[in-house]
Coordinates of C-alpha atoms in Angstrom, one line a residue:
Chain A
X18 CA 0.0 0.0 0.0
X19 CA 2.6 2.5 1.1
X20 CA 4.9 1.4 -1.8
X21 CA 2.1 2.0 -4.3
X22 CA 1.5 5.4 -2.9
X23 CA 5.1 6.2 -3.2
X24 CA 5.3 5.3 -6.9
X25 CA 2.1 7.3 -7.5
X26 CA 3.6 10.3 -5.8
X27 CA 7.0 10.0 -7.3
X28 CA 6.2 10.9 -10.8
X29 CA 5.0 14.4 -10.3
X30 CA 7.5 14.8 -7.6
X31 CA 10.4 14.0 -9.8
X32 CA 9.1 16.4 -12.4
X33 CA 8.8 19.1 -9.7
X34 CA 12.1 18.3 -8.1
X35 CA 14.4 17.6 -11.0
X36 CA 13.0 18.9 -14.3
X37 CA 11.5 22.2 -13.1
X38 CA 14.7 23.6 -11.5
X39 CA 16.6 22.5 -14.5
X40 CA 14.2 24.1 -16.9
X41 CA 14.1 27.3 -14.8
X42 CA 17.9 27.4 -14.7
X43 CA 18.2 27.0 -18.4
X44 CA 15.5 29.7 -18.9
X45 CA 17.3 32.0 -16.6
X46 CA 20.6 31.3 -18.2
X47 CA 19.2 32.0 -21.7
X48 CA 17.6 35.3 -20.7
X49 CA 20.8 36.4 -18.9
X50 CA 23.0 35.4 -21.8
X51 CA 20.8 37.1 -24.3
X52 CA 20.7 40.3 -22.3
X53 CA 24.4 40.5 -21.7
X54 CA 25.1 39.3 -25.2
X55 CA 23.0 42.2 -26.6
X56 CA 25.0 44.7 -24.6
X57 CA 28.2 43.2 -25.9
X58 CA 27.1 43.3 -29.5
X59 CA 25.3 46.6 -29.3
X60 CA 28.2 48.8 -30.6
X61 CA 28.8 46.6 -33.6
X62 CA 25.1 46.4 -34.4
X63 CA 24.8 50.1 -33.9
X64 CA 27.8 50.8 -36.1
X65 CA 26.6 48.6 -38.9
X66 CA 23.1 50.0 -38.9
X67 CA 24.4 53.6 -38.7
X68 CA 26.9 53.3 -41.5
X69 CA 24.3 52.3 -44.1
X70 CA 22.0 55.2 -43.2
X71 CA 21.4 58.2 -45.4
X72 CA 20.8 61.6 -44.0
X73 CA 17.0 61.3 -44.5
X74 CA 17.1 57.9 -42.7
X75 CA 18.6 59.5 -39.6
X76 CA 15.7 62.0 -39.5
X77 CA 13.1 59.4 -40.1
X78 CA 11.6 58.3 -36.8
X79 CA 10.4 55.0 -38.4
X80 CA 13.9 54.0 -39.1
X81 CA 15.6 52.6 -36.0
X82 CA 17.8 49.7 -37.0
X83 CA 17.2 48.9 -40.7
X84 CA 17.9 51.7 -43.2
X85 CA 15.3 52.4 -45.9
X86 CA 17.7 51.8 -48.7
X87 CA 21.0 50.0 -49.1
X88 CA 23.8 52.3 -50.1
X89 CA 27.5 52.4 -49.8
X90 CA 28.2 56.1 -50.0
X91 CA 29.4 56.3 -46.4
X92 CA 31.8 53.5 -46.8
X93 CA 33.3 55.0 -50.0
X94 CA 33.8 58.4 -48.2
X95 CA 35.4 56.7 -45.2
X96 CA 37.6 54.6 -47.4
X97 CA 38.9 57.5 -49.3
X98 CA 39.4 59.8 -46.3
X99 CA 41.5 57.3 -44.5
X100 CA 43.5 56.1 -47.5
X101 CA 42.5 52.7 -46.2
X102 CA 44.6 50.3 -48.2
X103 CA 47.9 52.0 -47.3
X104 CA 46.9 52.3 -43.7
X105 CA 46.1 48.6 -43.5
X106 CA 49.5 47.7 -45.0
X107 CA 51.2 50.0 -42.4
X108 CA 49.3 48.2 -39.6
X109 CA 50.3 44.8 -40.9
X110 CA 54.0 45.7 -41.3
X111 CA 54.1 46.7 -37.6
X112 CA 51.7 44.1 -36.3
X113 CA 53.0 40.7 -37.6
X114 CA 56.7 40.8 -36.7
X115 CA 55.9 42.6 -33.4
X116 CA 53.4 40.0 -32.3
X117 CA 55.7 37.0 -33.1
X118 CA 58.6 38.6 -31.3
X119 CA 56.5 39.7 -28.4
X120 CA 54.9 36.3 -27.8
X121 CA 58.3 34.5 -28.1
X122 CA 60.1 36.9 -25.8
X123 CA 57.3 37.0 -23.2
X124 CA 57.2 33.2 -22.9
X125 CA 61.0 33.0 -22.5
X126 CA 61.2 35.8 -20.0
X127 CA 58.2 34.7 -17.9
X128 CA 59.7 31.2 -17.6
X129 CA 62.7 32.8 -16.1
X130 CA 60.5 34.7 -13.7
X131 CA 58.5 31.6 -12.7
X132 CA 61.2 28.9 -12.3
X133 CA 64.6 30.4 -11.3
X134 CA 65.6 31.9 -8.1
X135 CA 68.0 34.5 -9.4
X136 CA 69.4 36.9 -6.9
X137 CA 67.2 39.9 -6.7
X138 CA 64.3 38.1 -8.5
X139 CA 61.8 39.8 -6.1
X140 CA 63.2 43.2 -7.0
X141 CA 62.9 42.4 -10.7
X142 CA 59.4 41.2 -10.2
X143 CA 58.6 44.4 -8.4
X144 CA 60.1 46.3 -11.3
X145 CA 57.9 44.3 -13.7
X146 CA 54.8 45.2 -11.8
X147 CA 56.0 48.8 -11.7
X148 CA 56.3 48.8 -15.5
X149 CA 52.8 47.5 -15.9
X150 CA 51.3 50.1 -13.6
X151 CA 53.0 53.3 -14.8
X152 CA 51.0 54.9 -17.7
X153 CA 53.0 55.3 -20.8
X154 CA 52.3 59.0 -20.9
X155 CA 54.3 59.7 -17.8
X156 CA 57.6 58.7 -19.4
X157 CA 56.6 59.4 -23.0
X158 CA 58.8 62.4 -23.7
X159 CA 62.1 60.9 -22.4
X160 CA 61.3 57.7 -24.3
X161 CA 60.7 59.8 -27.5
X162 CA 64.1 61.6 -27.0
X163 CA 65.9 58.3 -26.4
X164 CA 64.5 56.6 -29.4
X165 CA 65.4 59.6 -31.4
X166 CA 69.0 59.4 -30.3
X167 CA 69.0 55.7 -31.3
X168 CA 67.8 56.7 -34.7
X169 CA 64.8 54.4 -34.3
X170 CA 62.1 57.0 -34.3
X171 CA 59.5 56.9 -37.1
X172 CA 60.5 53.4 -38.2
X173 CA 58.9 50.0 -37.6
X174 CA 62.2 48.8 -35.9
X175 CA 61.3 50.6 -32.7
X176 CA 58.3 48.4 -32.3
X177 CA 60.2 45.2 -33.2
X178 CA 63.0 46.0 -30.8
X179 CA 60.7 46.7 -27.9
X180 CA 58.7 43.6 -28.6
X181 CA 61.9 41.5 -28.8
X182 CA 63.2 42.9 -25.5
X183 CA 60.0 42.2 -23.6
X184 CA 58.9 45.8 -23.4
X185 CA 56.4 45.9 -26.3
X186 CA 52.8 47.0 -25.8
X187 CA 51.5 45.4 -22.6
X188 CA 54.5 42.9 -22.6
X189 CA 54.7 43.3 -18.8
X190 CA 51.2 42.1 -18.4
X191 CA 51.7 39.0 -20.6
X192 CA 54.9 38.2 -18.6
X193 CA 52.8 38.5 -15.5
X194 CA 50.0 36.3 -16.8
X195 CA 52.4 33.6 -18.2
X196 CA 54.4 33.6 -14.9
X197 CA 51.2 32.7 -13.1
X198 CA 50.5 30.0 -15.7
X199 CA 54.0 28.5 -15.3
X200 CA 53.8 28.7 -11.5
X201 CA 50.6 26.6 -11.6
X202 CA 52.3 23.9 -13.7
X203 CA 53.7 21.0 -11.6
X204 CA 57.5 21.0 -11.5
X205 CA 57.8 17.2 -11.6
X206 CA 57.9 17.0 -15.4
X207 CA 60.8 19.5 -15.6
X208 CA 62.6 17.8 -12.8
X209 CA 62.4 14.5 -14.7
X210 CA 63.9 16.2 -17.7
X211 CA 66.8 17.7 -15.6
X212 CA 67.5 14.2 -14.2
X213 CA 67.7 12.9 -17.7
X214 CA 70.3 15.5 -18.4
X215 CA 68.3 18.1 -20.4
X216 CA 69.4 21.6 -19.8
X217 CA 66.9 24.3 -18.8
X218 CA 66.6 25.8 -22.2
X219 CA 65.6 22.6 -24.0
X220 CA 63.4 21.7 -21.0
X221 CA 61.6 24.9 -21.5
X222 CA 61.3 24.3 -25.2
X223 CA 60.4 20.7 -25.3
X224 CA 58.8 20.0 -22.0
X225 CA 57.1 23.1 -20.8
X226 CA 56.1 24.7 -24.1
X227 CA 53.8 21.9 -25.3
X228 CA 51.9 22.1 -22.0
X229 CA 51.1 25.8 -22.2
X230 CA 49.6 25.9 -25.7
X231 CA 46.3 27.4 -24.6
X232 CA 48.2 30.2 -22.8
X233 CA 50.2 30.8 -25.9
X234 CA 47.1 31.1 -28.1
X235 CA 45.4 33.4 -25.6
X236 CA 48.5 35.7 -25.4
X237 CA 48.8 35.8 -29.2
X238 CA 45.2 36.9 -29.6
X239 CA 45.7 39.6 -27.0
X240 CA 48.9 40.7 -28.6
X241 CA 47.4 41.0 -32.1
X242 CA 44.4 42.9 -30.7
X243 CA 46.5 45.4 -28.7
X244 CA 49.0 46.0 -31.5
X245 CA 46.1 46.5 -33.9
X246 CA 44.2 48.8 -31.6
X247 CA 47.1 50.8 -30.3
X248 CA 47.0 54.5 -31.1
X249 CA 48.7 56.2 -28.2
X250 CA 52.2 54.8 -28.8
X251 CA 52.1 54.7 -32.6
X252 CA 50.5 58.1 -32.7
X253 CA 53.4 59.6 -30.8
X254 CA 56.3 57.7 -32.2
X255 CA 55.4 57.9 -35.9
X256 CA 55.3 60.9 -38.1
X257 CA 53.9 59.2 -41.2
X258 CA 52.9 55.8 -42.4
X259 CA 50.3 55.8 -39.8
X260 CA 48.5 52.5 -39.0
X261 CA 44.7 52.3 -39.2
X262 CA 44.0 53.1 -35.5
X263 CA 45.9 56.4 -35.7
X264 CA 44.3 57.3 -39.0
X265 CA 40.9 56.8 -37.4
X266 CA 41.6 59.4 -34.7
X267 CA 42.2 62.0 -37.4
X268 CA 39.1 61.1 -39.5
X269 CA 36.7 63.2 -37.5
X270 CA 38.5 66.5 -38.1
X271 CA 39.4 65.6 -41.7
X272 CA 35.7 64.8 -42.2
X273 CA 34.5 68.0 -40.8
X274 CA 36.8 70.0 -43.0
X275 CA 35.8 68.2 -46.1
X276 CA 32.1 68.4 -45.3
X277 CA 32.4 72.2 -44.6
X278 CA 33.7 72.6 -48.1
X279 CA 30.9 70.7 -49.6
X280 CA 28.3 72.2 -47.3
X281 CA 27.4 75.1 -49.5
X282 CA 26.4 73.0 -52.4
X283 CA 24.2 70.1 -51.1
X284 CA 24.1 69.4 -47.5
X285 CA 23.3 72.5 -45.5
X286 CA 22.6 71.8 -41.8
X287 CA 22.8 68.0 -42.0
X288 CA 26.6 67.9 -41.7
X289 CA 26.6 66.6 -38.2
X290 CA 24.3 63.7 -39.1
X291 CA 26.2 62.8 -42.3
X292 CA 29.5 63.0 -40.5
X293 CA 28.2 60.6 -37.8
X294 CA 27.2 58.1 -40.4
X295 CA 30.5 58.3 -42.2
X296 CA 32.4 58.1 -38.9
X297 CA 30.4 55.0 -38.0
X298 CA 31.3 53.5 -41.4
X299 CA 35.0 54.4 -40.8
X300 CA 34.9 52.7 -37.4
X301 CA 33.3 49.6 -39.0
X302 CA 35.9 49.2 -41.7
X303 CA 38.7 49.7 -39.2
X304 CA 37.4 46.9 -36.9
X305 CA 36.3 44.7 -39.8
X306 CA 39.7 42.9 -40.4
X307 CA 40.0 42.2 -36.7
X308 CA 36.5 40.9 -36.5
X309 CA 36.9 38.7 -39.5
X310 CA 40.2 37.4 -38.2
X311 CA 38.6 36.7 -34.9
X312 CA 35.7 34.8 -36.6
X313 CA 38.2 32.6 -38.4
X314 CA 40.4 31.9 -35.3
X315 CA 37.5 31.9 -32.9
X316 CA 37.0 28.1 -32.9
X317 CA 40.6 27.3 -32.3
X318 CA 40.8 30.1 -29.8
X319 CA 37.9 28.9 -27.6
X320 CA 39.0 25.3 -28.0
X321 CA 42.5 26.4 -26.9
X322 CA 41.1 28.1 -23.9
X323 CA 39.1 25.0 -23.2
X324 CA 41.9 22.5 -23.7
X325 CA 43.3 21.4 -20.4
X326 CA 47.0 21.2 -19.8
X327 CA 48.4 18.7 -17.4
X328 CA 47.5 20.8 -14.4
X329 CA 46.3 18.9 -11.3
Chain B
X117 CA 75.1 14.9 19.5
X118 CA 72.3 17.3 19.1
X119 CA 74.6 19.8 17.5
X120 CA 75.7 17.2 14.9
X121 CA 72.2 16.3 13.9
X122 CA 71.4 19.9 13.6
X123 CA 74.4 20.3 11.3
X124 CA 73.2 17.4 9.2
X125 CA 69.8 18.9 8.8
X126 CA 71.4 22.2 7.9
X127 CA 73.6 20.6 5.3
X128 CA 70.8 19.0 3.4
X129 CA 69.2 22.2 2.1
X130 CA 72.6 23.5 1.3
X131 CA 73.2 20.8 -1.2
X132 CA 69.9 21.5 -2.8
X133 CA 70.7 25.1 -3.0
X134 CA 73.8 24.2 -5.0
X135 CA 71.5 22.8 -7.7
X136 CA 69.5 26.0 -7.6
X137 CA 72.8 27.9 -7.8
X138 CA 73.7 25.9 -10.9
X139 CA 70.5 27.0 -12.5
X140 CA 70.9 30.5 -11.5
X141 CA 73.0 31.3 -14.5
X142 CA 70.2 29.9 -16.7
X143 CA 67.8 32.2 -14.9
X144 CA 70.0 35.2 -15.9
X145 CA 69.9 34.0 -19.5
X146 CA 66.1 33.8 -19.4
X147 CA 65.8 37.2 -17.9
X148 CA 68.6 38.9 -19.9
X149 CA 66.5 40.3 -22.8
X150 CA 64.0 41.7 -20.4
X151 CA 66.7 43.3 -18.3
X152 CA 68.1 45.1 -21.3
X153 CA 64.7 46.2 -22.5
X154 CA 63.4 47.4 -19.2
X155 CA 66.6 49.4 -18.7
X156 CA 66.5 51.0 -22.1
X157 CA 62.8 51.6 -22.5
X158 CA 61.5 51.9 -19.0
X159 CA 64.0 52.6 -16.2
X160 CA 66.0 55.3 -18.0
X161 CA 63.0 57.2 -19.4
X162 CA 61.3 56.9 -16.0
X163 CA 64.3 58.2 -14.2
X164 CA 64.4 61.2 -16.6
X165 CA 60.7 61.7 -16.1
X166 CA 61.2 61.9 -12.4
X167 CA 63.9 64.5 -13.1
X168 CA 61.4 66.4 -15.1
X169 CA 59.0 66.5 -12.2
X170 CA 61.6 68.3 -10.1
X171 CA 62.4 70.9 -12.7
X172 CA 61.1 73.5 -15.0
X173 CA 61.5 72.8 -18.7
X174 CA 62.7 75.6 -20.9
X175 CA 62.3 74.9 -24.6
X176 CA 65.2 76.2 -26.6
X177 CA 66.1 76.0 -30.3
X178 CA 67.8 72.6 -30.0
X179 CA 65.6 70.6 -27.7
X180 CA 65.0 71.7 -24.2
X181 CA 66.9 72.5 -20.9
X182 CA 66.0 71.6 -17.4
X183 CA 66.1 74.0 -14.5
X184 CA 65.8 72.5 -11.1
X185 CA 63.0 73.9 -9.0
X186 CA 62.9 71.3 -6.2
X187 CA 59.4 70.3 -4.9
X188 CA 57.7 73.3 -6.5
X189 CA 55.7 71.1 -9.0
X190 CA 54.6 68.8 -6.3
X191 CA 53.6 71.6 -4.0
X192 CA 51.5 73.1 -6.8
X193 CA 49.4 70.0 -7.0
X194 CA 49.0 69.4 -3.3
X195 CA 48.4 73.0 -2.2
X196 CA 47.5 75.3 -5.1
X197 CA 45.6 73.1 -7.5
X198 CA 41.9 72.9 -6.6
X199 CA 41.1 70.0 -8.9
X200 CA 43.9 67.5 -8.4
X201 CA 43.0 66.3 -4.9
X202 CA 39.3 65.7 -5.4
X203 CA 40.0 64.1 -8.8
X204 CA 42.5 61.7 -7.2
X205 CA 40.2 60.6 -4.4
X206 CA 37.3 60.3 -6.8
X207 CA 39.3 58.2 -9.2
X208 CA 40.4 55.8 -6.4
X209 CA 36.9 55.6 -4.9
X210 CA 35.4 54.8 -8.3
X211 CA 37.8 52.0 -8.8
X212 CA 36.9 49.9 -5.8
X213 CA 33.2 49.1 -6.6
X214 CA 34.0 48.7 -10.3
X215 CA 36.8 46.2 -9.5
X216 CA 34.5 44.2 -7.3
X217 CA 31.7 44.3 -9.9
X218 CA 33.9 43.3 -12.7
X219 CA 35.4 40.4 -10.7
X220 CA 31.9 39.1 -9.7
X221 CA 30.5 39.6 -13.2
X222 CA 33.3 37.9 -15.0
X223 CA 33.4 35.0 -12.6
X224 CA 29.6 34.4 -13.1
X225 CA 30.0 34.6 -16.9
X226 CA 33.0 32.3 -16.9
X227 CA 31.1 29.7 -14.8
X228 CA 28.0 30.0 -17.0
X229 CA 30.0 29.6 -20.1
X230 CA 31.8 26.6 -18.7
X231 CA 28.7 24.4 -18.4
X232 CA 27.4 22.6 -21.5
X233 CA 24.3 24.1 -23.2
X234 CA 22.8 24.7 -26.6
X235 CA 24.6 27.5 -28.4
X236 CA 27.5 27.7 -26.1
X237 CA 30.1 28.2 -28.8
X238 CA 28.1 31.1 -30.1
X239 CA 27.8 32.6 -26.7
X240 CA 31.5 32.3 -26.2
X241 CA 32.3 34.0 -29.5
X242 CA 30.0 36.9 -28.5
X243 CA 31.4 37.2 -25.0
X244 CA 35.0 37.6 -26.2
X245 CA 33.9 40.3 -28.5
X246 CA 34.6 43.2 -26.2
X247 CA 38.2 42.1 -26.0
X248 CA 38.6 42.9 -29.7
X249 CA 37.1 46.3 -29.9
X250 CA 37.1 47.8 -26.4
X251 CA 40.8 48.5 -26.2
X252 CA 40.8 50.5 -29.4
X253 CA 40.0 54.0 -30.5
X254 CA 36.8 52.7 -32.1
X255 CA 34.9 52.5 -28.9
X256 CA 36.1 55.9 -27.8
X257 CA 34.9 57.5 -31.0
X258 CA 31.6 55.6 -30.9
X259 CA 30.9 56.6 -27.3
X260 CA 32.1 60.2 -27.5
X261 CA 30.9 61.3 -30.9
X262 CA 28.4 59.0 -32.5
X263 CA 26.3 57.4 -29.8
X264 CA 26.4 60.2 -27.3
X265 CA 25.4 62.9 -29.7
X266 CA 22.1 61.4 -30.3
X267 CA 22.4 61.0 -34.0
X268 CA 18.8 60.2 -34.6
X269 CA 15.9 62.5 -33.7
X270 CA 16.7 63.8 -30.2
X271 CA 14.2 61.8 -28.1
X272 CA 14.8 58.6 -30.2
X273 CA 18.4 58.8 -29.1
X274 CA 20.0 55.4 -29.3
X275 CA 22.2 56.2 -26.3
X276 CA 19.8 54.6 -23.9
X277 CA 22.3 51.9 -23.1
X278 CA 24.5 54.5 -21.5
X279 CA 21.9 56.1 -19.3
X280 CA 18.8 55.0 -17.5
X281 CA 16.5 58.0 -17.5
X282 CA 13.2 56.0 -17.5
X283 CA 14.4 53.9 -14.7
X284 CA 15.4 56.9 -12.7
X285 CA 11.9 58.4 -13.2
X286 CA 10.2 55.3 -12.1
X287 CA 12.4 55.0 -9.0
X288 CA 11.8 58.6 -8.0
X289 CA 8.1 58.2 -8.4
X290 CA 8.3 55.2 -6.1
X291 CA 9.6 57.5 -3.5
X292 CA 13.2 56.1 -3.2
X293 CA 15.4 58.6 -1.4
X294 CA 17.7 60.7 -3.6
X295 CA 21.0 59.5 -2.2
X296 CA 20.2 55.9 -2.7
X297 CA 18.8 56.7 -6.1
X298 CA 22.0 58.4 -7.2
X299 CA 24.2 55.5 -6.1
X300 CA 21.9 53.1 -8.0
X301 CA 22.0 55.1 -11.1
X302 CA 25.7 55.5 -11.1
X303 CA 26.0 51.7 -11.0
X304 CA 23.3 51.3 -13.7
X305 CA 25.0 53.9 -15.9
X306 CA 28.3 52.0 -15.5
X307 CA 26.8 48.6 -16.5
X308 CA 27.7 49.0 -20.1
X309 CA 31.2 50.1 -19.3
X310 CA 31.7 47.4 -16.8
X311 CA 30.4 44.7 -19.2
X312 CA 32.7 46.0 -21.9
X313 CA 35.7 46.1 -19.6
X314 CA 35.4 42.6 -18.4
X315 CA 36.3 40.8 -21.7
X316 CA 39.9 40.0 -20.8
X317 CA 38.8 39.0 -17.3
X318 CA 36.2 36.6 -18.6
X319 CA 38.8 35.0 -20.8
X320 CA 41.4 34.6 -18.0
X321 CA 38.8 33.1 -15.6
X322 CA 37.3 30.8 -18.3
X323 CA 40.8 29.4 -19.0
X324 CA 41.4 28.9 -15.3
X325 CA 38.0 27.3 -14.8
X326 CA 38.5 24.9 -17.7
X327 CA 41.9 23.9 -16.3
X328 CA 40.2 22.4 -13.2
X329 CA 40.4 18.6 -13.6
X330 CA 37.0 17.0 -13.8
X331 CA 38.0 14.3 -11.3
X332 CA 37.8 16.9 -8.5
X333 CA 34.1 17.4 -9.2
X334 CA 33.6 13.6 -9.6
X335 CA 34.9 13.0 -6.1
X336 CA 32.8 15.8 -4.7
X337 CA 29.7 14.4 -6.4
X338 CA 30.4 11.0 -4.9
X339 CA 30.7 12.5 -1.5
X340 CA 27.4 14.3 -2.0
X341 CA 28.7 17.9 -2.1
X342 CA 26.2 20.6 -3.2
X343 CA 26.9 23.0 -6.0
X344 CA 27.5 25.8 -3.5
X345 CA 30.1 23.7 -1.6
X346 CA 31.7 22.6 -4.8
X347 CA 32.2 26.3 -5.8
X348 CA 33.8 27.3 -2.5
X349 CA 35.9 24.1 -1.9
X350 CA 37.0 23.4 -5.4
X351 CA 36.4 26.1 -8.0
X352 CA 37.3 29.1 -5.9
X353 CA 40.7 27.8 -4.5
X354 CA 41.8 26.5 -7.9
X355 CA 41.1 29.7 -9.7
X356 CA 42.3 31.9 -6.9
X357 CA 45.7 32.7 -8.5
X358 CA 43.9 33.8 -11.7
X359 CA 41.5 35.9 -9.6
X360 CA 44.5 37.7 -8.2
X361 CA 45.7 38.3 -11.7
X362 CA 42.2 39.5 -12.7
X363 CA 42.0 41.9 -9.7
X364 CA 45.4 43.3 -10.4
X365 CA 44.7 43.6 -14.0
X366 CA 41.4 45.3 -13.4
X367 CA 42.9 47.8 -11.0
X368 CA 45.6 48.7 -13.4
X369 CA 43.2 48.9 -16.3
X370 CA 40.9 51.2 -14.5
X371 CA 43.7 53.4 -13.3
X372 CA 45.3 53.7 -16.7
X373 CA 42.1 54.1 -18.5
X374 CA 42.2 57.3 -20.7
X375 CA 38.7 58.1 -19.6
X376 CA 39.5 58.7 -16.0
X377 CA 39.9 62.2 -14.6
X378 CA 43.6 62.1 -13.6
X379 CA 44.6 60.6 -17.0
X380 CA 42.7 63.3 -18.8
X381 CA 44.4 65.9 -16.6
X382 CA 47.8 64.3 -17.4
X383 CA 47.0 64.3 -21.1
X384 CA 45.9 67.9 -21.1
X385 CA 49.2 69.0 -19.6
X386 CA 51.0 66.8 -22.1
X387 CA 49.2 68.3 -25.0
X388 CA 49.8 71.8 -23.8
X389 CA 53.6 71.0 -23.7
X390 CA 53.6 71.3 -19.9
X391 CA 55.9 68.3 -19.6
X392 CA 57.0 69.0 -16.0
X393 CA 53.4 69.0 -14.6
X394 CA 52.5 66.0 -16.7
X395 CA 55.5 64.1 -15.3
X396 CA 54.7 65.2 -11.8
X397 CA 51.1 63.9 -12.1
X398 CA 52.5 60.7 -13.5
X399 CA 54.9 60.2 -10.5
X400 CA 52.2 61.0 -7.9
X401 CA 49.7 58.8 -9.7
X402 CA 51.8 55.7 -9.9
X403 CA 52.8 56.0 -6.3
X404 CA 49.1 55.9 -5.5
X405 CA 48.5 52.9 -7.8
X406 CA 51.5 51.1 -6.3
X407 CA 50.0 51.6 -2.8
X408 CA 46.6 50.3 -3.8
X409 CA 47.9 47.3 -5.5
X410 CA 50.4 46.5 -2.7
X411 CA 47.5 46.7 -0.2
X412 CA 45.2 44.5 -2.3
X413 CA 47.9 41.9 -2.9
X414 CA 48.6 41.8 0.9
X415 CA 45.0 41.2 1.6
X416 CA 44.5 38.7 -1.1
X417 CA 47.6 36.7 -0.4
X418 CA 45.8 34.8 2.4
X419 CA 43.2 33.4 0.0
X420 CA 45.6 32.3 -2.8
X421 CA 46.3 28.7 -3.3
X422 CA 49.1 27.5 -5.5
X423 CA 49.0 24.0 -6.8
X424 CA 52.8 23.6 -7.1
X425 CA 53.6 24.8 -3.6

């Protein structure tokens, strides 16, 4: 009797106890993710929508996201204003060697920080933290003068050299992150290699490196992104051959000048609106290479983040 | 007798140290590029910059000359300048809640993204998005010029994600006191910024969370641990080193953000060629950052758990 009652009760009970919380959880999760995801994608959606708009669209209250007509005028304007092709080439010439050098040097140096008790290592580590914290602007002028005296100013070599010596853009941060990664790896594997007569350099290369692949991938993506987006350093250390990011900072003023000239003929008071649309188009074509690169690498990137090392 | 055993125990670590000593020279090799780089591109310029902060810079035909003025520049900011003090305290006070919120937010997101569900890879792709754009000039331009200016008809302004006027009205009609309301709205208005600033942090934490071996959780399941216990006994200690990185990173990132008041002040002086004042702000500012980070690291050290130690 009691057993029968139990089986009768258990069906709705299991639904209530197991399925419902799970359902609620997944519902809550989807709503949460959708909400935050929208916030994350908002600027890109906004840029895309804005850059296709004509002046009349921006006035039209019925047009919020989808423009009434499909036109590429804004893109053409932005493309010409920035001299896009040349700027992209400039970006790539700085970016690729710097990223390779930076990732290699940061791995090498951070291994030194994590594994060897060199005299004064704590002092050096303090110096590392120090170099991360200090904003570039506070030592920009002496750096500029020094680079000038080394005849490196206004060349790509200044970026390569800094990347190679572990002082490229945010190198300190990567060294810090990687040191933490290395410290979390068990020492036993390396000790086994030492006992077998491997020297520290080859141990680093053949034993440690294969185990930190996810970290390498993460650092590489960061490095690419920050070299691509940097405008403070390249803006100050270069006089010409500006990369995309620096060109974009100048677009707004160039745009206003050009539109002022055209204003008398066609546009009148709508300058501000048109310039916003063109600016949005300029922003979009600047981030487009980075986004498309990301979409290609994304799968390996997330997999790399996911892939467990031998930790634990 | 006792002395000899003591000597023996003393001798043992000495022999171990000699292996360490052997490796020391390798340590120098690993550090050597950085030592050169940091001297050339950081220590020297920094030293010169500190010199600037103690002097007056006279621009001549071939470069510039320094004229020592002692602590005059520092005195200016601490006694004469009416904006520097308030700006500094405001910047520091703004950073504390934002660091906590970013840490909590990115941990939650990392944990949510860790579990298996439909559309997870898409969700991940979206959540790493801010990393790509947020550091660049694009977001600055978008925020300053395009979105903020209300490019559509004024009341249809698409800048609603940056402000919460409707919510504020609703709250004030509900009779919530003004002080509480203002603190709520400052947090609400920051949500977009905070979400966008936590891209890197989500990434770091997700990597850490994924590095926790599944066997830990299996054991916990066998023992009948609840999700709450599993978080505090397994997840939290294992990702705690990464959390320290995240906290430190967030503090540095918010301090060196070009949007904050002190950085704007520094840049204004820099643009007006007032290098001495700019250098002085830089020096004062990084001493403050150093203090904050040192303090935070001291507090956090207790909670950090290293697997290899």
